[in-house]
Amino acid sequence: MFVEAVERKQRFPMAAFGEEPEAPTEQLDIARGLENLPVSLWPPGAGPGPFQYTPDHVVGPGADTDPTQITFPGCICVKTPCLPGTCSCLQYEENYDDNSCLRDTGLEAKYAKPVFECNVLCHCGDHCKNRVVQRGLQFHLQVFKTDKKGWGLRTLEFIPKGRFVCEYAGEILGFSEVQRRIHLQTIHDSNYIIAIREHVYNGQVMETFVDPTYLGNIGRFLNHSCDPNLLMIPVRIDSMVPKLALFAAKDILPEEELSYDYSGRFLNLMDSEDREQVDNGKLRKPCYCGARFCTTFLPYDSSLYCPLEKPNIN
């Protein structure tokens, strides 16, 4: 829900002749200086519960791969730009256009295609247009208090469709640790854990579990919407552990709340199986997104709530 509008440029009362002007009030940066741009907070004086800020993934209990390890070789594009067919990082097609917008964000895209950006070992340099997510925040964002959904995240400036907005970063966990943490939660606790499942060749599924509850970035403040303005795409740069990058699925206006679909449906496409599962499950939390075709409840991943495996006792 939307709250009081915020001035994007702070105004101060004019001082009378001969008086010293008032010093501007220093705003709290939720990101603690770890992002390209400060992330402000509204209303002043309030704040979310404590957590440790990290702009990138960190390895957590049970993780198979350290997300900070560099595992990809770099391309050798020096005299020519990075293009499909010549650049080893672009196997299929260009990821971004000349305006740094993700190419596949229209309704004609049925599924998310693999996105690999040039990495730290590439010879192409920082000017390469296949480097977008790694450049970090490019828009001024604000964490704000909503009426019914707790804390949310909104933009303070216009964001064109296809532009990168922010990551969803946190601890990379193993499945057993995910189960343990979820079983410790009560009905009153917020669940920040997200499970990303990527379908690859031969029916294999790659799973990535991210939890920004204790260590995370501003992505943890994003609320769900059944009609979201953000699209989550796994983007790989230096490691097989994907960055969960959120792109604008449509033009986003200043002071508009940012949201994505917690269920992971690409472009919010819902099939008949999804509709049948909407009212199932007793732990479902109500959805307050206000969308015209709201599904009433927040998405629910039942696979994360299955009973914990008990050790074999001989």
Short mmCIF file of C-alpha atoms in Angstrom, two decimals:
data_model
loop_
_atom_site.label_atom_id
_atom_site.label_comp_id
_atom_site.label_asym_id
_atom_site.label_seq_id
_atom_site.Cartn_x
_atom_site.Cartn_y
_atom_site.Cartn_z
CA MET A 1 0.00 0.00 0.00
CA PHE A 2 1.17 3.53 -0.72
CA VAL A 3 2.00 5.98 2.02
CA GLU A 4 2.76 9.67 2.09
CA ALA A 5 4.65 10.90 -0.96
CA VAL A 6 8.31 11.80 -0.52
CA GLU A 7 10.05 14.84 -1.98
CA ARG A 8 12.88 13.60 -4.20
CA LYS A 9 14.76 16.82 -3.53
CA GLN A 10 14.86 17.83 0.10
CA ARG A 11 13.63 21.36 0.70
CA PHE A 12 14.74 23.57 3.56
CA PRO A 13 13.10 26.75 4.86
CA MET A 14 14.76 29.94 3.67
CA ALA A 15 16.75 31.69 6.36
CA ALA A 16 15.91 35.28 7.21
CA PHE A 17 18.43 37.94 6.20
CA GLY A 18 21.53 37.70 8.34
CA GLU A 19 20.64 34.27 9.78
CA GLU A 20 22.59 31.10 9.21
CA PRO A 21 20.67 28.55 7.08
CA GLU A 22 19.64 25.33 8.80
CA ALA A 23 21.90 22.37 8.24
CA PRO A 24 20.27 19.58 6.21
CA THR A 25 19.20 16.51 8.13
CA GLU A 26 21.41 13.53 7.39
CA GLN A 27 19.36 10.63 6.03
CA LEU A 28 20.01 7.05 7.06
CA ASP A 29 21.45 4.87 4.30
CA ILE A 30 20.03 1.37 4.69
CA ALA A 31 22.83 0.08 2.45
CA ARG A 32 25.53 1.48 4.78
CA GLY A 33 27.52 2.86 1.86
CA LEU A 34 27.93 -0.57 0.27
CA GLU A 35 25.92 0.25 -2.88
CA ASN A 36 26.57 2.73 -5.69
CA LEU A 37 23.79 4.94 -4.35
CA PRO A 38 22.43 5.49 -0.83
CA VAL A 39 19.07 3.85 -0.08
CA SER A 40 16.93 6.16 2.05
CA LEU A 41 14.32 5.29 4.68
CA TRP A 42 10.78 6.58 5.24
CA PRO A 43 9.48 7.71 7.67
CA PRO A 44 12.46 9.26 9.46
CA GLY A 45 13.14 7.88 12.89
CA ALA A 46 11.68 4.46 12.15
CA GLY A 47 13.48 1.44 10.82
CA PRO A 48 13.22 -2.31 10.12
CA GLY A 49 14.62 -4.97 12.40
CA PRO A 50 18.39 -5.43 12.53
CA PHE A 51 20.22 -7.36 9.82
CA GLN A 52 23.72 -7.31 8.34
CA TYR A 53 23.89 -5.66 4.93
CA THR A 54 25.65 -7.39 2.05
CA PRO A 55 25.32 -6.32 -1.59
CA ASP A 56 26.34 -9.80 -2.81
CA HIS A 57 25.62 -13.41 -1.99
CA VAL A 58 27.62 -14.98 0.85
CA VAL A 59 28.21 -18.68 1.47
CA GLY A 60 25.99 -20.15 4.19
CA PRO A 61 25.51 -23.54 5.90
CA GLY A 62 25.21 -26.46 3.51
CA ALA A 63 26.07 -24.52 0.36
CA ASP A 64 27.80 -26.63 -2.30
CA THR A 65 29.54 -23.69 -3.99
CA ASP A 66 31.06 -20.47 -2.67
CA PRO A 67 29.43 -17.66 -4.70
CA THR A 68 32.57 -15.52 -4.39
CA GLN A 69 34.80 -18.04 -6.20
CA ILE A 70 35.66 -17.20 -9.82
CA THR A 71 34.91 -20.31 -11.86
CA PHE A 72 34.23 -18.99 -15.38
CA PRO A 73 36.97 -18.28 -17.93
CA GLY A 74 36.95 -14.84 -19.53
CA CYS A 75 36.33 -13.93 -23.15
CA ILE A 76 39.14 -12.62 -25.35
CA CYS A 77 37.19 -9.82 -27.03
CA VAL A 78 39.57 -6.84 -27.26
CA LYS A 79 39.40 -5.24 -30.69
CA THR A 80 35.81 -6.25 -31.40
CA PRO A 81 32.67 -5.86 -29.22
CA CYS A 82 31.19 -8.85 -27.43
CA LEU A 83 28.73 -10.43 -29.86
CA PRO A 84 27.14 -13.88 -30.23
CA GLY A 85 29.33 -16.16 -32.30
CA THR A 86 32.58 -14.51 -31.30
CA CYS A 87 32.23 -13.92 -27.55
CA SER A 88 32.39 -16.98 -25.32
CA CYS A 89 30.06 -15.31 -22.80
CA LEU A 90 27.28 -14.91 -25.39
CA GLN A 91 26.32 -18.36 -26.64
CA TYR A 92 22.81 -17.54 -27.86
CA GLU A 93 22.06 -13.85 -28.38
CA GLU A 94 22.77 -10.46 -26.87
CA ASN A 95 21.38 -10.06 -23.36
CA TYR A 96 20.97 -6.28 -23.39
CA ASP A 97 20.27 -3.57 -25.94
CA ASP A 98 22.18 -0.31 -26.37
CA ASN A 99 20.22 1.25 -23.47
CA SER A 100 21.23 -1.52 -21.02
CA CYS A 101 17.69 -2.95 -21.14
CA LEU A 102 17.06 -6.69 -20.93
CA ARG A 103 15.89 -7.82 -24.35
CA ASP A 104 13.34 -10.50 -23.40
CA THR A 105 10.76 -8.80 -21.20
CA GLY A 106 7.76 -8.88 -23.54
CA LEU A 107 4.80 -11.25 -23.50
CA GLU A 108 6.32 -13.11 -26.46
CA ALA A 109 9.01 -14.51 -24.13
CA LYS A 110 7.66 -17.79 -22.73
CA TYR A 111 10.55 -18.59 -20.40
CA ALA A 112 13.66 -16.97 -18.99
CA LYS A 113 16.70 -17.62 -21.16
CA PRO A 114 20.15 -18.12 -19.61
CA VAL A 115 21.98 -14.85 -19.00
CA PHE A 116 25.77 -14.82 -18.69
CA GLU A 117 27.56 -11.50 -18.31
CA CYS A 118 31.21 -10.87 -19.03
CA ASN A 119 33.27 -11.36 -15.90
CA VAL A 120 36.39 -10.19 -14.11
CA LEU A 121 38.65 -12.35 -16.30
CA CYS A 122 37.25 -11.04 -19.59
CA HIS A 123 39.42 -8.81 -21.78
CA CYS A 124 36.55 -6.63 -23.02
CA GLY A 125 36.72 -4.10 -20.16
CA ASP A 126 34.16 -2.10 -18.22
CA HIS A 127 32.77 -0.43 -21.36
CA CYS A 128 31.27 -3.73 -22.58
CA LYS A 129 27.46 -3.58 -22.81
CA ASN A 130 27.26 -7.17 -21.55
CA ARG A 131 27.99 -5.83 -18.07
CA VAL A 132 24.79 -4.56 -16.41
CA VAL A 133 23.91 -6.37 -13.18
CA GLN A 134 27.52 -6.20 -11.97
CA ARG A 135 27.41 -2.39 -12.12
CA GLY A 136 24.98 -2.33 -9.19
CA LEU A 137 22.25 0.19 -8.40
CA GLN A 138 21.59 2.85 -11.00
CA PHE A 139 18.34 4.29 -9.57
CA HIS A 140 17.56 5.95 -6.24
CA LEU A 141 15.46 3.58 -4.15
CA GLN A 142 13.79 3.93 -0.76
CA VAL A 143 12.72 1.50 1.96
CA PHE A 144 9.36 2.62 3.32
CA LYS A 145 6.67 1.54 5.76
CA THR A 146 3.48 0.22 4.16
CA ASP A 147 0.00 0.05 5.68
CA LYS A 148 -0.44 -3.74 5.74
CA LYS A 149 2.68 -5.34 4.30
CA GLY A 150 5.35 -4.20 6.72
CA TRP A 151 8.36 -2.63 5.02
CA GLY A 152 8.50 -2.23 1.25
CA LEU A 153 10.80 -0.87 -1.43
CA ARG A 154 9.98 1.86 -3.94
CA THR A 155 11.75 3.93 -6.56
CA LEU A 156 12.24 7.67 -6.32
CA GLU A 157 12.76 8.08 -10.06
CA PHE A 158 11.42 6.77 -13.36
CA ILE A 159 12.69 3.31 -14.38
CA PRO A 160 12.25 2.28 -18.04
CA LYS A 161 11.03 -1.22 -18.92
CA GLY A 162 13.91 -3.70 -19.11
CA ARG A 163 16.37 -1.83 -16.89
CA PHE A 164 18.10 -3.62 -14.03
CA VAL A 165 16.77 -2.46 -10.65
CA CYS A 166 18.39 -4.49 -7.86
CA GLU A 167 19.44 -7.95 -6.74
CA TYR A 168 17.92 -10.33 -4.22
CA ALA A 169 21.08 -11.20 -2.29
CA GLY A 170 21.68 -13.17 0.90
CA GLU A 171 23.09 -16.40 2.29
CA ILE A 172 23.38 -19.32 -0.13
CA LEU A 173 22.08 -22.37 1.76
CA GLY A 174 21.83 -26.12 1.39
CA PHE A 175 18.37 -27.73 1.37
CA SER A 176 18.68 -29.27 4.85
CA GLU A 177 19.54 -25.87 6.33
CA VAL A 178 16.57 -24.32 4.51
CA GLN A 179 14.30 -26.94 6.07
CA ARG A 180 15.77 -26.36 9.51
CA ARG A 181 15.26 -22.59 9.36
CA ILE A 182 11.72 -22.85 8.01
CA HIS A 183 10.68 -25.30 10.72
CA LEU A 184 11.90 -22.82 13.34
CA GLN A 185 9.61 -20.11 11.99
CA THR A 186 6.26 -19.27 13.53
CA ILE A 187 3.14 -18.06 11.74
CA HIS A 188 4.11 -14.51 12.74
CA ASP A 189 7.62 -14.63 11.23
CA SER A 190 8.42 -13.29 7.78
CA ASN A 191 9.90 -15.86 5.44
CA TYR A 192 12.62 -14.37 3.22
CA ILE A 193 13.92 -17.69 1.85
CA ILE A 194 13.57 -18.08 -1.91
CA ALA A 195 14.08 -21.24 -3.94
CA ILE A 196 15.17 -20.83 -7.57
CA ARG A 197 14.75 -23.90 -9.76
CA GLU A 198 16.25 -23.84 -13.24
CA HIS A 199 15.32 -26.57 -15.70
CA VAL A 200 18.30 -27.64 -17.80
CA TYR A 201 18.95 -30.42 -20.30
CA ASN A 202 17.93 -34.07 -19.72
CA GLY A 203 15.25 -33.03 -17.23
CA GLN A 204 17.78 -31.92 -14.64
CA VAL A 205 16.87 -29.13 -12.23
CA MET A 206 19.40 -26.78 -10.66
CA GLU A 207 18.32 -25.42 -7.28
CA THR A 208 19.57 -22.29 -5.53
CA PHE A 209 18.36 -21.32 -2.06
CA VAL A 210 18.86 -17.73 -0.88
CA ASP A 211 18.05 -16.39 2.59
CA PRO A 212 18.53 -12.64 3.31
CA THR A 213 16.97 -12.83 6.79
CA TYR A 214 20.21 -12.20 8.69
CA LEU A 215 22.60 -11.20 5.88
CA GLY A 216 21.03 -9.58 2.86
CA ASN A 217 20.49 -6.53 0.69
CA ILE A 218 17.51 -4.27 -0.11
CA GLY A 219 15.89 -7.07 -2.12
CA ARG A 220 14.64 -8.47 1.20
CA PHE A 221 12.17 -5.56 1.41
CA LEU A 222 10.44 -6.33 -1.89
CA ASN A 223 6.82 -7.34 -1.46
CA HIS A 224 4.84 -9.81 -3.55
CA SER A 225 2.33 -8.71 -6.16
CA CYS A 226 0.02 -10.75 -8.37
CA ASP A 227 0.60 -8.02 -10.98
CA PRO A 228 4.29 -7.24 -10.41
CA ASN A 229 6.42 -4.55 -12.02
CA LEU A 230 9.67 -6.52 -11.59
CA LEU A 231 10.88 -9.73 -13.20
CA MET A 232 13.49 -11.98 -11.52
CA ILE A 233 16.14 -13.46 -13.82
CA PRO A 234 19.11 -15.64 -12.73
CA VAL A 235 22.25 -13.93 -14.07
CA ARG A 236 25.68 -15.56 -13.90
CA ILE A 237 28.87 -13.52 -13.94
CA ASP A 238 31.88 -15.09 -12.20
CA SER A 239 30.28 -18.20 -10.71
CA MET A 240 27.67 -20.88 -11.37
CA VAL A 241 25.79 -19.46 -8.38
CA PRO A 242 23.37 -17.07 -10.08
CA LYS A 243 22.71 -13.51 -9.05
CA LEU A 244 18.94 -13.10 -8.65
CA ALA A 245 18.55 -9.96 -10.73
CA LEU A 246 15.30 -8.00 -10.80
CA PHE A 247 14.47 -6.09 -13.98
CA ALA A 248 11.63 -3.69 -14.71
CA ALA A 249 8.84 -5.68 -16.41
CA LYS A 250 7.16 -2.40 -17.39
CA ASP A 251 7.82 1.33 -17.10
CA ILE A 252 7.85 2.21 -13.38
CA LEU A 253 6.87 5.69 -12.20
CA PRO A 254 8.54 7.67 -9.39
CA GLU A 255 7.32 6.73 -5.88
CA GLU A 256 5.79 3.48 -7.18
CA GLU A 257 6.30 0.43 -4.97
CA LEU A 258 8.55 -2.27 -6.44
CA SER A 259 7.27 -5.84 -6.39
CA TYR A 260 7.74 -9.25 -7.97
CA ASP A 261 5.82 -12.52 -8.02
CA TYR A 262 7.07 -14.72 -5.17
CA SER A 263 5.93 -17.84 -7.02
CA GLY A 264 8.48 -17.28 -9.78
CA ARG A 265 5.92 -17.42 -12.59
CA PHE A 266 7.62 -15.85 -15.58
CA LEU A 267 5.82 -12.65 -16.57
CA ASN A 268 3.05 -13.63 -14.12
CA LEU A 269 1.73 -16.34 -16.44
CA MET A 270 -0.59 -18.60 -14.43
CA ASP A 271 -1.68 -22.00 -15.65
CA SER A 272 -4.59 -24.18 -14.51
CA GLU A 273 -2.40 -26.09 -12.03
CA ASP A 274 -1.47 -22.83 -10.31
CA ARG A 275 -5.11 -21.84 -9.97
CA GLU A 276 -6.04 -25.17 -8.41
CA GLN A 277 -3.36 -24.73 -5.74
CA VAL A 278 -4.35 -21.21 -4.75
CA ASP A 279 -6.64 -22.16 -1.87
CA ASN A 280 -4.77 -25.29 -0.77
CA GLY A 281 -2.58 -25.30 2.30
CA LYS A 282 -3.43 -24.10 5.78
CA LEU A 283 -0.40 -21.89 6.38
CA ARG A 284 -1.12 -19.48 3.57
CA LYS A 285 -0.78 -15.80 4.42
CA PRO A 286 -3.18 -13.24 2.95
CA CYS A 287 -2.02 -11.15 0.00
CA TYR A 288 -2.53 -7.38 0.19
CA CYS A 289 -1.13 -6.48 -3.23
CA GLY A 290 -4.41 -4.96 -4.40
CA ALA A 291 -4.09 -6.29 -7.95
CA ARG A 292 -7.26 -6.74 -9.97
CA PHE A 293 -6.72 -10.50 -10.28
CA CYS A 294 -5.16 -11.06 -6.85
CA THR A 295 -4.97 -14.73 -5.85
CA THR A 296 -5.91 -13.83 -2.25
CA PHE A 297 -2.96 -15.63 -0.64
CA LEU A 298 0.81 -15.33 -0.90
CA PRO A 299 2.53 -18.07 -2.94
CA TYR A 300 3.38 -21.19 -0.96
CA ASP A 301 6.22 -23.61 -1.73
CA SER A 302 5.11 -26.85 -0.06
CA SER A 303 8.39 -28.62 -0.89
CA LEU A 304 10.21 -26.51 1.69
CA TYR A 305 7.79 -27.51 4.45
CA CYS A 306 8.03 -31.29 4.17
CA PRO A 307 8.97 -33.17 7.37
CA LEU A 308 12.59 -33.09 8.39
CA GLU A 309 14.51 -36.25 7.64
CA LYS A 310 15.30 -38.24 10.77
CA PRO A 311 18.72 -39.89 11.11
CA ASN A 312 18.81 -43.68 10.84
CA ILE A 313 19.13 -45.32 14.27
CA ASN A 314 20.52 -48.87 14.29
#
